[in-house]
Short mmCIF file of C-alpha atoms in Angstrom, two decimals:
data_model
loop_
_atom_site.label_atom_id
_atom_site.label_comp_id
_atom_site.label_asym_id
_atom_site.label_seq_id
_atom_site.Cartn_x
_atom_site.Cartn_y
_atom_site.Cartn_z
CA MET A 594 51.62 -32.29 8.59
CA LEU A 595 48.41 -32.01 6.60
CA LEU A 596 45.81 -29.27 6.49
CA GLY A 597 43.26 -28.73 3.81
CA VAL A 598 39.81 -29.19 2.36
CA TYR A 599 39.43 -32.06 -0.08
CA PHE A 600 36.27 -32.51 -2.12
CA SER A 601 37.24 -35.72 -3.92
CA PRO A 602 40.81 -36.68 -3.14
CA LYS A 603 42.21 -39.59 -5.06
CA SER A 604 45.29 -40.33 -3.02
CA ILE A 605 47.26 -39.24 0.00
CA VAL A 606 50.79 -40.41 0.62
CA ALA A 607 51.30 -41.48 4.23
CA ASP A 608 53.77 -43.53 6.27
CA SER A 609 51.05 -45.79 7.63
CA PRO A 610 47.68 -46.90 6.32
CA THR A 611 46.10 -46.34 9.72
CA PRO A 612 42.49 -45.20 9.23
CA ALA A 613 41.57 -41.75 10.51
CA ARG A 614 39.43 -41.57 13.60
CA GLY A 615 36.07 -39.82 13.42
CA ASN A 616 32.59 -40.20 12.04
CA ALA A 617 33.57 -39.99 8.40
CA GLN A 618 33.19 -43.18 6.41
CA MET A 619 36.48 -44.03 4.71
CA GLU A 620 37.73 -46.46 2.10
CA TRP A 621 41.42 -47.31 2.54
CA LYS A 622 43.73 -49.15 0.20
CA ALA A 623 47.46 -49.47 0.76
CA THR A 624 49.63 -50.46 -2.20
CA ASN A 625 53.41 -50.04 -2.07
CA GLY A 626 53.23 -47.34 0.57
CA GLU A 627 50.49 -45.39 -1.27
CA LEU A 628 47.30 -44.71 0.64
CA SER A 629 44.12 -44.18 -1.37
CA VAL A 630 41.36 -42.33 0.51
CA ARG A 631 37.70 -41.81 -0.47
CA PRO A 632 36.08 -39.76 2.28
CA ASN A 633 32.50 -38.47 2.38
CA PHE A 634 33.58 -35.75 4.81
CA PHE A 635 35.43 -32.78 3.46
CA LEU A 636 37.27 -31.00 6.27
CA LEU A 637 40.73 -32.24 7.27
CA CYS A 638 42.37 -30.95 10.41
CA LYS A 639 45.97 -30.17 11.16
CA CYS A 640 47.90 -33.19 12.42
CA THR A 641 51.10 -33.50 14.40
CA THR A 642 52.38 -36.54 12.54
CA SER A 643 51.43 -38.40 9.44
CA LYS A 644 50.53 -41.42 11.58
CA ASN A 645 47.78 -39.44 13.36
CA ILE A 646 45.78 -38.28 10.34
CA TYR A 647 42.16 -38.00 11.45
CA PHE A 648 38.97 -36.16 10.65
CA CYS A 649 38.24 -33.59 13.27
CA SER A 650 34.62 -34.46 13.89
CA MET A 651 34.87 -33.28 17.49
CA ASN A 652 36.27 -29.92 16.43
CA CYS A 653 33.56 -29.60 13.80
CA ARG A 654 30.89 -30.21 16.43
CA ILE A 655 32.41 -27.49 18.59
CA VAL A 656 32.50 -25.05 15.67
CA PHE A 657 28.92 -25.90 14.77
CA ILE A 658 27.76 -25.32 18.34
CA LEU A 659 29.59 -21.99 18.54
CA VAL A 660 28.11 -20.81 15.24
CA THR A 661 24.62 -21.84 16.34
CA VAL A 662 24.98 -19.99 19.64
CA PHE A 663 26.28 -16.91 17.83
CA LEU A 664 23.36 -16.89 15.39
CA PHE A 665 20.90 -17.33 18.26
CA LEU A 666 22.42 -14.42 20.18
CA TYR A 667 22.44 -12.26 17.05
CA LYS A 668 18.79 -13.01 16.34
CA SER A 669 17.86 -12.29 19.95
CA HIS A 670 19.73 -8.99 19.79
CA ALA A 671 17.96 -8.05 16.56
CA GLN A 672 14.58 -8.83 18.07
CA GLU A 673 15.44 -6.81 21.16
CA TYR A 674 16.57 -3.92 18.96
CA ASN A 675 13.32 -3.93 16.99
CA LYS A 676 11.22 -4.14 20.13
CA VAL A 677 9.79 -0.77 21.03
CA GLU A 678 8.51 -0.07 24.51
CA ASN A 679 5.31 1.98 24.60
CA GLY A 680 5.76 3.41 21.12
CA PHE A 681 6.35 2.63 17.45
CA LEU A 682 9.13 2.85 14.89
CA VAL A 683 9.28 6.01 12.78
CA PRO A 684 11.52 7.25 9.96
CA VAL A 685 14.39 9.56 10.82
CA CYS A 686 16.10 12.49 9.15
CA VAL A 687 19.39 14.27 9.71
CA TYR A 688 19.04 17.93 10.67
CA GLN A 689 22.21 19.95 11.27
CA GLY A 690 24.15 16.78 11.95
CA ASP A 691 21.62 15.41 14.41
CA THR A 692 19.38 12.41 13.71
CA ILE A 693 15.82 13.13 14.75
CA PRO A 694 12.49 11.30 14.27
CA TYR A 695 10.52 12.30 11.18
CA VAL A 696 6.74 12.03 11.31
CA GLN A 697 4.32 13.47 8.77
CA LEU A 698 1.21 14.54 10.64
CA PRO A 699 -2.18 14.75 8.92
CA GLU A 700 -3.95 18.07 8.59
CA VAL A 701 -6.29 18.91 11.42
CA TYR A 702 -8.97 21.53 10.90
CA ILE A 703 -9.93 23.61 13.90
CA PHE A 704 -13.10 25.64 13.60
CA LYS A 705 -14.86 27.94 15.95
CA PRO A 706 -17.63 26.05 17.79
CA LEU A 707 -21.04 26.50 16.26
CA LEU A 708 -23.69 28.24 18.31
CA PHE A 709 -27.21 27.05 17.61
CA LYS A 710 -30.16 29.27 18.37
CA ASN A 711 -32.42 26.34 19.02
CA GLU A 712 -32.72 22.57 18.75
CA LYS A 713 -34.07 22.83 15.22
CA GLU A 714 -30.80 24.36 13.99
CA ARG A 715 -28.82 21.63 15.74
CA GLN A 716 -30.90 18.94 14.07
CA ALA A 717 -30.46 20.63 10.69
CA TYR A 718 -26.69 20.60 11.17
CA ASN A 719 -26.70 16.92 12.11
CA LYS A 720 -28.82 16.19 9.04
CA LEU A 721 -26.32 18.06 6.87
CA ILE A 722 -23.54 15.83 8.20
CA ARG A 723 -25.53 12.72 7.26
CA ASP A 724 -26.31 14.09 3.81
CA VAL A 725 -22.68 14.98 3.13
CA LYS A 726 -21.51 11.51 4.16
CA LYS A 727 -24.02 9.99 1.76
CA THR A 728 -23.51 12.23 -1.29
CA LEU A 729 -19.81 13.11 -1.11
CA PRO A 730 -18.66 9.61 -2.20
CA ILE A 731 -21.00 9.78 -5.20
CA SER A 732 -19.59 13.14 -6.30
CA LYS A 733 -16.06 11.75 -6.13
CA GLU A 734 -17.13 8.74 -8.21
CA VAL A 735 -18.63 11.10 -10.80
CA LYS A 736 -15.34 12.96 -10.97
CA GLN A 737 -13.44 9.71 -11.52
CA ILE A 738 -15.82 8.66 -14.31
CA LEU A 739 -15.44 12.03 -16.03
CA VAL A 740 -11.65 11.91 -15.85
CA GLU A 741 -11.49 8.38 -17.23
CA THR A 742 -14.01 9.18 -19.97
CA TYR A 743 -12.19 12.32 -21.03
CA GLU A 744 -8.80 10.59 -21.13
CA TYR A 745 -10.17 7.71 -23.19
CA MET A 746 -11.95 10.01 -25.63
CA GLN A 747 -8.65 11.70 -26.39
CA THR A 748 -7.49 8.42 -27.91
CA LEU A 749 -10.50 8.07 -30.25
CA PRO A 750 -9.90 9.10 -33.87
CA ASP A 751 -13.12 10.92 -34.82
CA LYS A 752 -16.32 12.50 -33.54
CA LYS A 753 -18.46 9.50 -34.45
CA SER A 754 -16.48 7.10 -32.29
CA LYS A 755 -16.52 9.60 -29.43
CA GLN A 756 -20.30 9.92 -29.57
CA ALA A 757 -20.64 6.15 -29.59
CA HIS A 758 -18.46 5.91 -26.50
CA ILE A 759 -20.50 8.60 -24.74
CA LYS A 760 -23.65 6.55 -25.30
CA ILE A 761 -21.98 3.50 -23.77
CA VAL A 762 -20.87 5.54 -20.75
CA GLU A 763 -24.33 7.08 -20.36
CA LYS A 764 -25.96 3.66 -20.39
CA GLY A 765 -23.48 2.31 -17.85
CA VAL A 766 -23.96 5.28 -15.52
CA LYS A 767 -27.74 4.89 -15.61
CA GLU A 768 -27.51 1.19 -14.81
CA GLN A 769 -25.07 1.79 -11.97
CA TYR A 770 -26.57 4.88 -10.34
CA THR A 771 -30.31 4.91 -11.03
CA ALA A 772 -31.10 2.74 -8.02
CA ARG A 773 -28.83 4.82 -5.78
CA MET A 774 -30.29 8.10 -7.01
CA LYS A 775 -33.81 6.92 -6.22
CA LYS A 776 -32.79 6.45 -2.60
CA LEU A 777 -31.66 10.06 -2.25
CA THR A 778 -33.99 12.62 -0.73
CA PHE A 779 -34.75 15.88 -2.48
CA SER A 780 -32.33 17.83 -0.28
CA GLN A 781 -29.62 15.23 -0.86
CA GLY A 782 -30.12 15.52 -4.63
CA LYS A 783 -29.69 19.29 -4.50
CA LEU A 784 -26.60 18.86 -2.33
CA LEU A 785 -25.15 16.35 -4.81
CA ILE A 786 -25.45 18.92 -7.62
CA LYS A 787 -23.34 21.32 -5.56
CA LEU A 788 -20.78 18.69 -4.60
CA ILE A 789 -20.31 17.69 -8.25
CA ASP A 790 -19.45 21.31 -9.00
CA ARG A 791 -17.03 21.27 -6.06
CA GLU A 792 -15.26 18.11 -7.23
CA CYS A 793 -15.26 18.78 -10.98
CA ASN A 794 -14.99 22.57 -10.89
CA GLN A 795 -17.89 22.67 -13.34
CA THR A 796 -21.63 22.69 -12.84
CA SER A 797 -23.65 19.62 -13.75
CA TYR A 798 -25.20 21.56 -16.64
CA GLU A 799 -21.78 22.40 -18.10
CA LEU A 800 -20.64 18.79 -17.81
CA ILE A 801 -23.74 17.43 -19.55
CA ARG A 802 -23.45 20.01 -22.32
CA ALA A 803 -19.76 19.22 -22.84
CA PHE A 804 -20.25 15.47 -23.13
CA MET A 805 -23.83 15.07 -24.43
CA GLY A 806 -24.57 18.34 -26.17
CA SER A 807 -26.70 21.39 -25.51
CA PHE A 808 -30.01 19.66 -26.25
CA LYS A 809 -29.66 17.05 -23.51
CA ALA A 810 -28.24 19.62 -21.12
CA GLY A 811 -31.30 21.80 -21.65
CA PHE A 812 -33.64 18.83 -21.25
CA TYR A 813 -32.11 17.73 -17.95
CA GLN A 814 -32.06 21.31 -16.71
CA ALA A 815 -35.77 21.69 -17.47
CA PHE A 816 -36.51 18.37 -15.78
CA ALA A 817 -34.62 19.45 -12.65
CA GLY A 818 -36.44 22.78 -12.65
CA VAL A 819 -39.76 20.98 -12.27
CA PHE A 820 -38.60 19.87 -8.83
CA GLY A 821 -37.17 23.24 -7.88
CA ALA A 822 -33.56 22.30 -8.55
CA SER A 823 -31.03 23.68 -11.02
CA LEU A 824 -28.15 21.91 -12.72
CA LYS A 825 -26.53 25.32 -13.13
CA LYS A 826 -26.27 25.77 -9.38
CA GLY A 827 -22.64 26.31 -8.43
CA TYR A 828 -20.75 25.80 -5.20
CA ASP A 829 -19.64 28.77 -3.11
CA PRO A 830 -17.44 27.60 -0.20
CA GLN A 831 -16.68 31.15 0.90
CA GLY A 832 -20.27 32.32 0.73
CA GLU A 833 -23.59 30.58 1.25
CA ASP A 834 -22.03 27.12 1.30
CA TRP A 835 -19.43 27.80 3.98
CA ILE A 836 -21.00 25.43 6.48
CA ILE A 837 -21.13 22.65 3.86
CA GLU A 838 -17.42 23.16 3.18
CA ARG A 839 -16.71 22.98 6.89
CA VAL A 840 -18.56 19.68 7.19
CA ILE A 841 -16.84 18.26 4.09
CA LEU A 842 -13.35 19.07 5.37
CA MET A 843 -14.06 17.47 8.72
CA VAL A 844 -15.65 14.40 7.13
CA GLU A 845 -12.73 13.91 4.74
CA ASN A 846 -10.30 14.22 7.64
CA GLY A 847 -12.23 11.79 9.81
CA GLN A 848 -12.99 14.38 12.47
CA ILE A 849 -16.74 13.77 12.36
#
């Protein structure tokens, strides 16, 4: 009786050089009762007698079919498991031994409805929403530029190299934002000054003085004053700017 897996057998001793039945291609050579076998098929099946040595191609087909069917059923089960009816997959957490869905909900701001005295006030509020949507992204970009500039300046060795870098940044900012600033209305420009203070926690005047010096800060402040604006104007979300803060929160949260 023979049972085994042979990758490159050189010889098998058998009572009869009868070739094995199956699809495997064999080379047989009988010399003095010794049977040399060179199969290109590796799996040998259990035999009842040495005269009935054969390659179990039929059994292999059956095994292959069964494995294929099993894999198909497993894949179908996995797809059915991942299929969600009228919902979506969410993470889970274990709370007091019980597995429950875990969903992190975004913040939702609920404010008291505004009461407008007349249509003019309603239009002013709608205009404020448009102005915030236009200037808020710019104020956030300014904050990002300031953070990156400050972090890079910390790596510079001396004051001279820092001043040279500030000039490069100033030139780049002018090239990038001059065209956009020209498209802003006067009210949008004043709003942008406040939003920069909100994002950076410093007024525009303080930022200019910190990076470019007191002389340029004073010059830009005087220039803004000609148009009735002030770079020293701060942001008061709890006071006069409460309605601006309300609009900003709702815009950032996608509620308006």
